[in-house]
């Protein structure tokens, strides 16, 4: 429980009104701080974005962050605090579809379940060694893993075509191709897997309700259309230079600043004094996965058949596929296509050359020819100026010892965001936990400042 007095009289600016920034802001306010939240977009939520316009039957779909899992305790708890409930979806999890060059696209060669445990078994020697290091990214084992790509590892173990296709299908998870992705990132994910089958959930009524609910809890409204340009630290506090939608600059003074922004946005901010050299490298070198997320609303839910999965990882150019709104009423239904890595480029090319038909042709094996498209929406997160990608991934060129610097405080400037999370990087849960961590660090800093006074 937050101490309602520890931050009394303190002013905190939070830059970024995604889940990380909003989670931090509410915690800080509960601790007595005067909180000002800045957001460059015209809405709160960041990469959590529920699309509610343009679909028949009043349906909606998640254009950004989508699924919550069983062990995502932070976001589940936060949703409960805001008065929101979760609804289970995608029972049975993801299967894998691999195309057959002779018969595709009319029929894939296989629809296989359980491909993830098979990959985990092949990776087990590395996972076991990595766990012995307590999953430290500054260990010699981490460095060996970081210096090779997943594609390199597949070559070393002489993986067959089936395994290579399954790993290629993980572009919809990591948002990176095997040639780009560090083997350390794969091993770290496998080493962190909880025991037992994880279930998937969404927030009933739309994930954006969590962001808007948190924003309503703040005493001061979020300042939208406000971009952070520069941060200056002095002995008595911080001064944040911002620009509004009209281009007019202003300065905001505070005791502490929480930057809950993607690394892609942090790179554009001028810091005085500068960030430490290693922290600048950590932010500069971090890559964000190419991601195009498309929602296709059909007049019937042809993919819902007895005994058939409702979610697929694939090696198809349209990426991963899953039921986007099985929990919603209406005859119509929405499929989500998440194209990560090179699949994002392929999807964008299909859309440019053939429109939605270019995507639905790759769904013929699922039964798309039986239905009509009522509406569609495609979002390329790589083109989004405030994200420039779906979420962070660790490239084979990324120095693993730099990872800790992503979350390291710089004087009165603290950092949050999914990219700073060690356990839940890439997830909404990681964003929430990072916001809570940053709020706790503000409290610790306040105590430190009080002891010096």
PDB file of C-alpha atoms in Angstrom, residues 322-449:
ATOM      1  CA  UNK A 322      -6.158 -15.072 -33.945  1.00  0.00           C
ATOM      2  CA  UNK A 323      -9.794 -14.454 -33.065  1.00  0.00           C
ATOM      3  CA  UNK A 324      -9.981 -10.789 -32.125  1.00  0.00           C
ATOM      4  CA  UNK A 325     -13.420 -10.685 -30.520  1.00  0.00           C
ATOM      5  CA  UNK A 326     -14.838 -14.094 -29.705  1.00  0.00           C
ATOM      6  CA  UNK A 327     -16.171 -12.614 -26.451  1.00  0.00           C
ATOM      7  CA  UNK A 328     -18.344 -10.040 -28.291  1.00  0.00           C
ATOM      8  CA  UNK A 329     -21.898 -10.433 -29.526  1.00  0.00           C
ATOM      9  CA  UNK A 330     -23.042 -10.334 -33.141  1.00  0.00           C
ATOM     10  CA  UNK A 331     -22.975 -12.550 -36.198  1.00  0.00           C
ATOM     11  CA  UNK A 332     -19.916 -10.773 -37.545  1.00  0.00           C
ATOM     12  CA  UNK A 333     -16.473 -11.564 -36.242  1.00  0.00           C
ATOM     13  CA  UNK A 334     -13.003 -10.067 -36.386  1.00  0.00           C
ATOM     14  CA  UNK A 335      -9.689 -11.754 -37.123  1.00  0.00           C
ATOM     15  CA  UNK A 336      -6.417 -10.150 -36.058  1.00  0.00           C
ATOM     16  CA  UNK A 337      -3.311 -10.561 -38.212  1.00  0.00           C
ATOM     17  CA  UNK A 338      -0.052  -9.567 -36.515  1.00  0.00           C
ATOM     18  CA  UNK A 339       2.819  -9.413 -38.979  1.00  0.00           C
ATOM     19  CA  UNK A 340       6.162  -8.979 -37.234  1.00  0.00           C
ATOM     20  CA  UNK A 341       9.665  -8.562 -38.635  1.00  0.00           C
ATOM     21  CA  UNK A 342       9.893  -9.203 -42.373  1.00  0.00           C
ATOM     22  CA  UNK A 343       6.242 -10.307 -42.388  1.00  0.00           C
ATOM     23  CA  UNK A 344       5.347  -6.685 -41.632  1.00  0.00           C
ATOM     24  CA  UNK A 345       7.104  -5.619 -44.830  1.00  0.00           C
ATOM     25  CA  UNK A 346       5.358  -8.407 -46.767  1.00  0.00           C
ATOM     26  CA  UNK A 347       1.961  -7.405 -45.375  1.00  0.00           C
ATOM     27  CA  UNK A 348       2.508  -3.758 -46.256  1.00  0.00           C
ATOM     28  CA  UNK A 349       3.455  -4.806 -49.790  1.00  0.00           C
ATOM     29  CA  UNK A 350       0.357  -6.991 -50.147  1.00  0.00           C
ATOM     30  CA  UNK A 351      -1.862  -4.147 -48.960  1.00  0.00           C
ATOM     31  CA  UNK A 352      -0.232  -1.671 -51.336  1.00  0.00           C
ATOM     32  CA  UNK A 353      -0.468  -3.973 -54.353  1.00  0.00           C
ATOM     33  CA  UNK A 354      -3.749  -5.821 -53.829  1.00  0.00           C
ATOM     34  CA  UNK A 355      -5.518  -4.268 -50.870  1.00  0.00           C
ATOM     35  CA  UNK A 356      -7.388  -6.444 -48.373  1.00  0.00           C
ATOM     36  CA  UNK A 357      -7.758  -9.198 -50.995  1.00  0.00           C
ATOM     37  CA  UNK A 358      -3.993  -9.654 -50.766  1.00  0.00           C
ATOM     38  CA  UNK A 359      -4.465 -10.702 -47.138  1.00  0.00           C
ATOM     39  CA  UNK A 360      -7.650 -12.739 -47.412  1.00  0.00           C
ATOM     40  CA  UNK A 361      -6.120 -14.908 -50.137  1.00  0.00           C
ATOM     41  CA  UNK A 362      -3.705 -16.128 -47.455  1.00  0.00           C
ATOM     42  CA  UNK A 363      -6.687 -17.144 -45.304  1.00  0.00           C
ATOM     43  CA  UNK A 364      -8.298 -19.479 -47.848  1.00  0.00           C
ATOM     44  CA  UNK A 365      -7.090 -22.541 -45.948  1.00  0.00           C
ATOM     45  CA  UNK A 366      -9.025 -21.245 -42.929  1.00  0.00           C
ATOM     46  CA  UNK A 367     -12.253 -20.798 -44.905  1.00  0.00           C
ATOM     47  CA  UNK A 368     -12.166 -17.092 -45.784  1.00  0.00           C
ATOM     48  CA  UNK A 369     -13.645 -17.766 -49.226  1.00  0.00           C
ATOM     49  CA  UNK A 370     -16.950 -18.541 -47.493  1.00  0.00           C
ATOM     50  CA  UNK A 371     -17.293 -15.037 -46.036  1.00  0.00           C
ATOM     51  CA  UNK A 372     -17.332 -11.370 -46.998  1.00  0.00           C
ATOM     52  CA  UNK A 373     -15.177  -8.646 -45.468  1.00  0.00           C
ATOM     53  CA  UNK A 374     -17.346  -5.990 -43.808  1.00  0.00           C
ATOM     54  CA  UNK A 375     -14.589  -3.717 -42.500  1.00  0.00           C
ATOM     55  CA  UNK A 376     -10.856  -3.605 -42.041  1.00  0.00           C
ATOM     56  CA  UNK A 377      -8.203  -1.614 -40.223  1.00  0.00           C
ATOM     57  CA  UNK A 378      -4.418  -1.871 -40.566  1.00  0.00           C
ATOM     58  CA  UNK A 379      -1.943  -0.137 -38.261  1.00  0.00           C
ATOM     59  CA  UNK A 380       1.771  -0.121 -39.036  1.00  0.00           C
ATOM     60  CA  UNK A 381       3.398   0.642 -35.685  1.00  0.00           C
ATOM     61  CA  UNK A 382       6.744   1.141 -37.399  1.00  0.00           C
ATOM     62  CA  UNK A 383       5.275   4.244 -39.049  1.00  0.00           C
ATOM     63  CA  UNK A 384       3.891   5.581 -35.772  1.00  0.00           C
ATOM     64  CA  UNK A 385       6.066   8.620 -34.882  1.00  0.00           C
ATOM     65  CA  UNK A 386       5.816   8.063 -31.123  1.00  0.00           C
ATOM     66  CA  UNK A 387       6.583   4.320 -31.151  1.00  0.00           C
ATOM     67  CA  UNK A 388       8.469   3.538 -34.382  1.00  0.00           C
ATOM     68  CA  UNK A 389       7.828  -0.150 -33.808  1.00  0.00           C
ATOM     69  CA  UNK A 390       5.672  -2.635 -31.953  1.00  0.00           C
ATOM     70  CA  UNK A 391       7.868  -3.218 -28.906  1.00  0.00           C
ATOM     71  CA  UNK A 392      11.537  -3.670 -28.146  1.00  0.00           C
ATOM     72  CA  UNK A 393      13.521  -6.744 -29.115  1.00  0.00           C
ATOM     73  CA  UNK A 394      17.145  -7.647 -28.511  1.00  0.00           C
ATOM     74  CA  UNK A 395      19.211  -7.897 -31.669  1.00  0.00           C
ATOM     75  CA  UNK A 396      22.315 -10.065 -31.883  1.00  0.00           C
ATOM     76  CA  UNK A 397      24.418  -6.869 -31.936  1.00  0.00           C
ATOM     77  CA  UNK A 398      23.005  -5.578 -28.629  1.00  0.00           C
ATOM     78  CA  UNK A 399      25.494  -5.698 -25.756  1.00  0.00           C
ATOM     79  CA  UNK A 400      23.643  -7.622 -23.005  1.00  0.00           C
ATOM     80  CA  UNK A 401      25.390  -5.678 -20.243  1.00  0.00           C
ATOM     81  CA  UNK A 402      23.665  -2.526 -21.479  1.00  0.00           C
ATOM     82  CA  UNK A 403      20.190  -3.818 -20.649  1.00  0.00           C
ATOM     83  CA  UNK A 404      20.338  -2.759 -16.993  1.00  0.00           C
ATOM     84  CA  UNK A 405      21.046   0.811 -18.101  1.00  0.00           C
ATOM     85  CA  UNK A 406      17.599   1.108 -19.701  1.00  0.00           C
ATOM     86  CA  UNK A 407      15.993   1.381 -16.258  1.00  0.00           C
ATOM     87  CA  UNK A 408      18.825   3.073 -14.339  1.00  0.00           C
ATOM     88  CA  UNK A 409      17.928   6.449 -12.741  1.00  0.00           C
ATOM     89  CA  UNK A 410      19.862   9.531 -13.826  1.00  0.00           C
ATOM     90  CA  UNK A 411      19.755  11.893 -10.879  1.00  0.00           C
ATOM     91  CA  UNK A 412      16.174  13.125 -10.622  1.00  0.00           C
ATOM     92  CA  UNK A 413      15.206  11.505 -13.926  1.00  0.00           C
ATOM     93  CA  UNK A 414      13.706   8.007 -13.748  1.00  0.00           C
ATOM     94  CA  UNK A 415      12.719   5.626 -16.548  1.00  0.00           C
ATOM     95  CA  UNK A 416       9.747   3.319 -17.152  1.00  0.00           C
ATOM     96  CA  UNK A 417       8.222   1.401 -20.059  1.00  0.00           C
ATOM     97  CA  UNK A 418       7.976  -2.187 -21.256  1.00  0.00           C
ATOM     98  CA  UNK A 419      11.547  -2.011 -22.591  1.00  0.00           C
ATOM     99  CA  UNK A 420      12.865  -1.472 -19.042  1.00  0.00           C
ATOM    100  CA  UNK A 421      11.191  -4.599 -17.620  1.00  0.00           C
ATOM    101  CA  UNK A 422      13.416  -7.615 -17.050  1.00  0.00           C
ATOM    102  CA  UNK A 423      10.698 -10.231 -16.543  1.00  0.00           C
ATOM    103  CA  UNK A 424       7.894  -8.920 -18.740  1.00  0.00           C
ATOM    104  CA  UNK A 425       9.544  -6.955 -21.533  1.00  0.00           C
ATOM    105  CA  UNK A 426       7.158  -6.564 -24.468  1.00  0.00           C
ATOM    106  CA  UNK A 427       4.018  -7.109 -22.380  1.00  0.00           C
ATOM    107  CA  UNK A 428       1.438  -4.754 -20.870  1.00  0.00           C
ATOM    108  CA  UNK A 429       2.300  -6.423 -17.574  1.00  0.00           C
ATOM    109  CA  UNK A 430       5.892  -5.232 -17.953  1.00  0.00           C
ATOM    110  CA  UNK A 431       4.711  -1.685 -18.609  1.00  0.00           C
ATOM    111  CA  UNK A 432       2.583  -1.664 -15.445  1.00  0.00           C
ATOM    112  CA  UNK A 433       5.322  -3.178 -13.285  1.00  0.00           C
ATOM    113  CA  UNK A 434       7.869  -0.690 -14.615  1.00  0.00           C
ATOM    114  CA  UNK A 435       5.558   2.199 -13.726  1.00  0.00           C
ATOM    115  CA  UNK A 436       5.169   0.901 -10.194  1.00  0.00           C
ATOM    116  CA  UNK A 437       8.921   0.431  -9.932  1.00  0.00           C
ATOM    117  CA  UNK A 438       9.554   4.008 -11.075  1.00  0.00           C
ATOM    118  CA  UNK A 439       7.045   5.300  -8.517  1.00  0.00           C
ATOM    119  CA  UNK A 440       8.838   3.358  -5.769  1.00  0.00           C
ATOM    120  CA  UNK A 441      12.135   4.861  -6.933  1.00  0.00           C
ATOM    121  CA  UNK A 442      10.648   8.362  -6.667  1.00  0.00           C
ATOM    122  CA  UNK A 443       9.691   7.592  -3.067  1.00  0.00           C
ATOM    123  CA  UNK A 444      13.192   6.298  -2.333  1.00  0.00           C
ATOM    124  CA  UNK A 445      14.728   9.402  -3.911  1.00  0.00           C
ATOM    125  CA  UNK A 446      12.441  11.628  -1.848  1.00  0.00           C
ATOM    126  CA  UNK A 447      13.560   9.931   1.350  1.00  0.00           C
ATOM    127  CA  UNK A 448      17.162  10.393   0.281  1.00  0.00           C
ATOM    128  CA  UNK A 449      16.619  14.092  -0.404  1.00  0.00           C
TER     129      UNK A 449
END
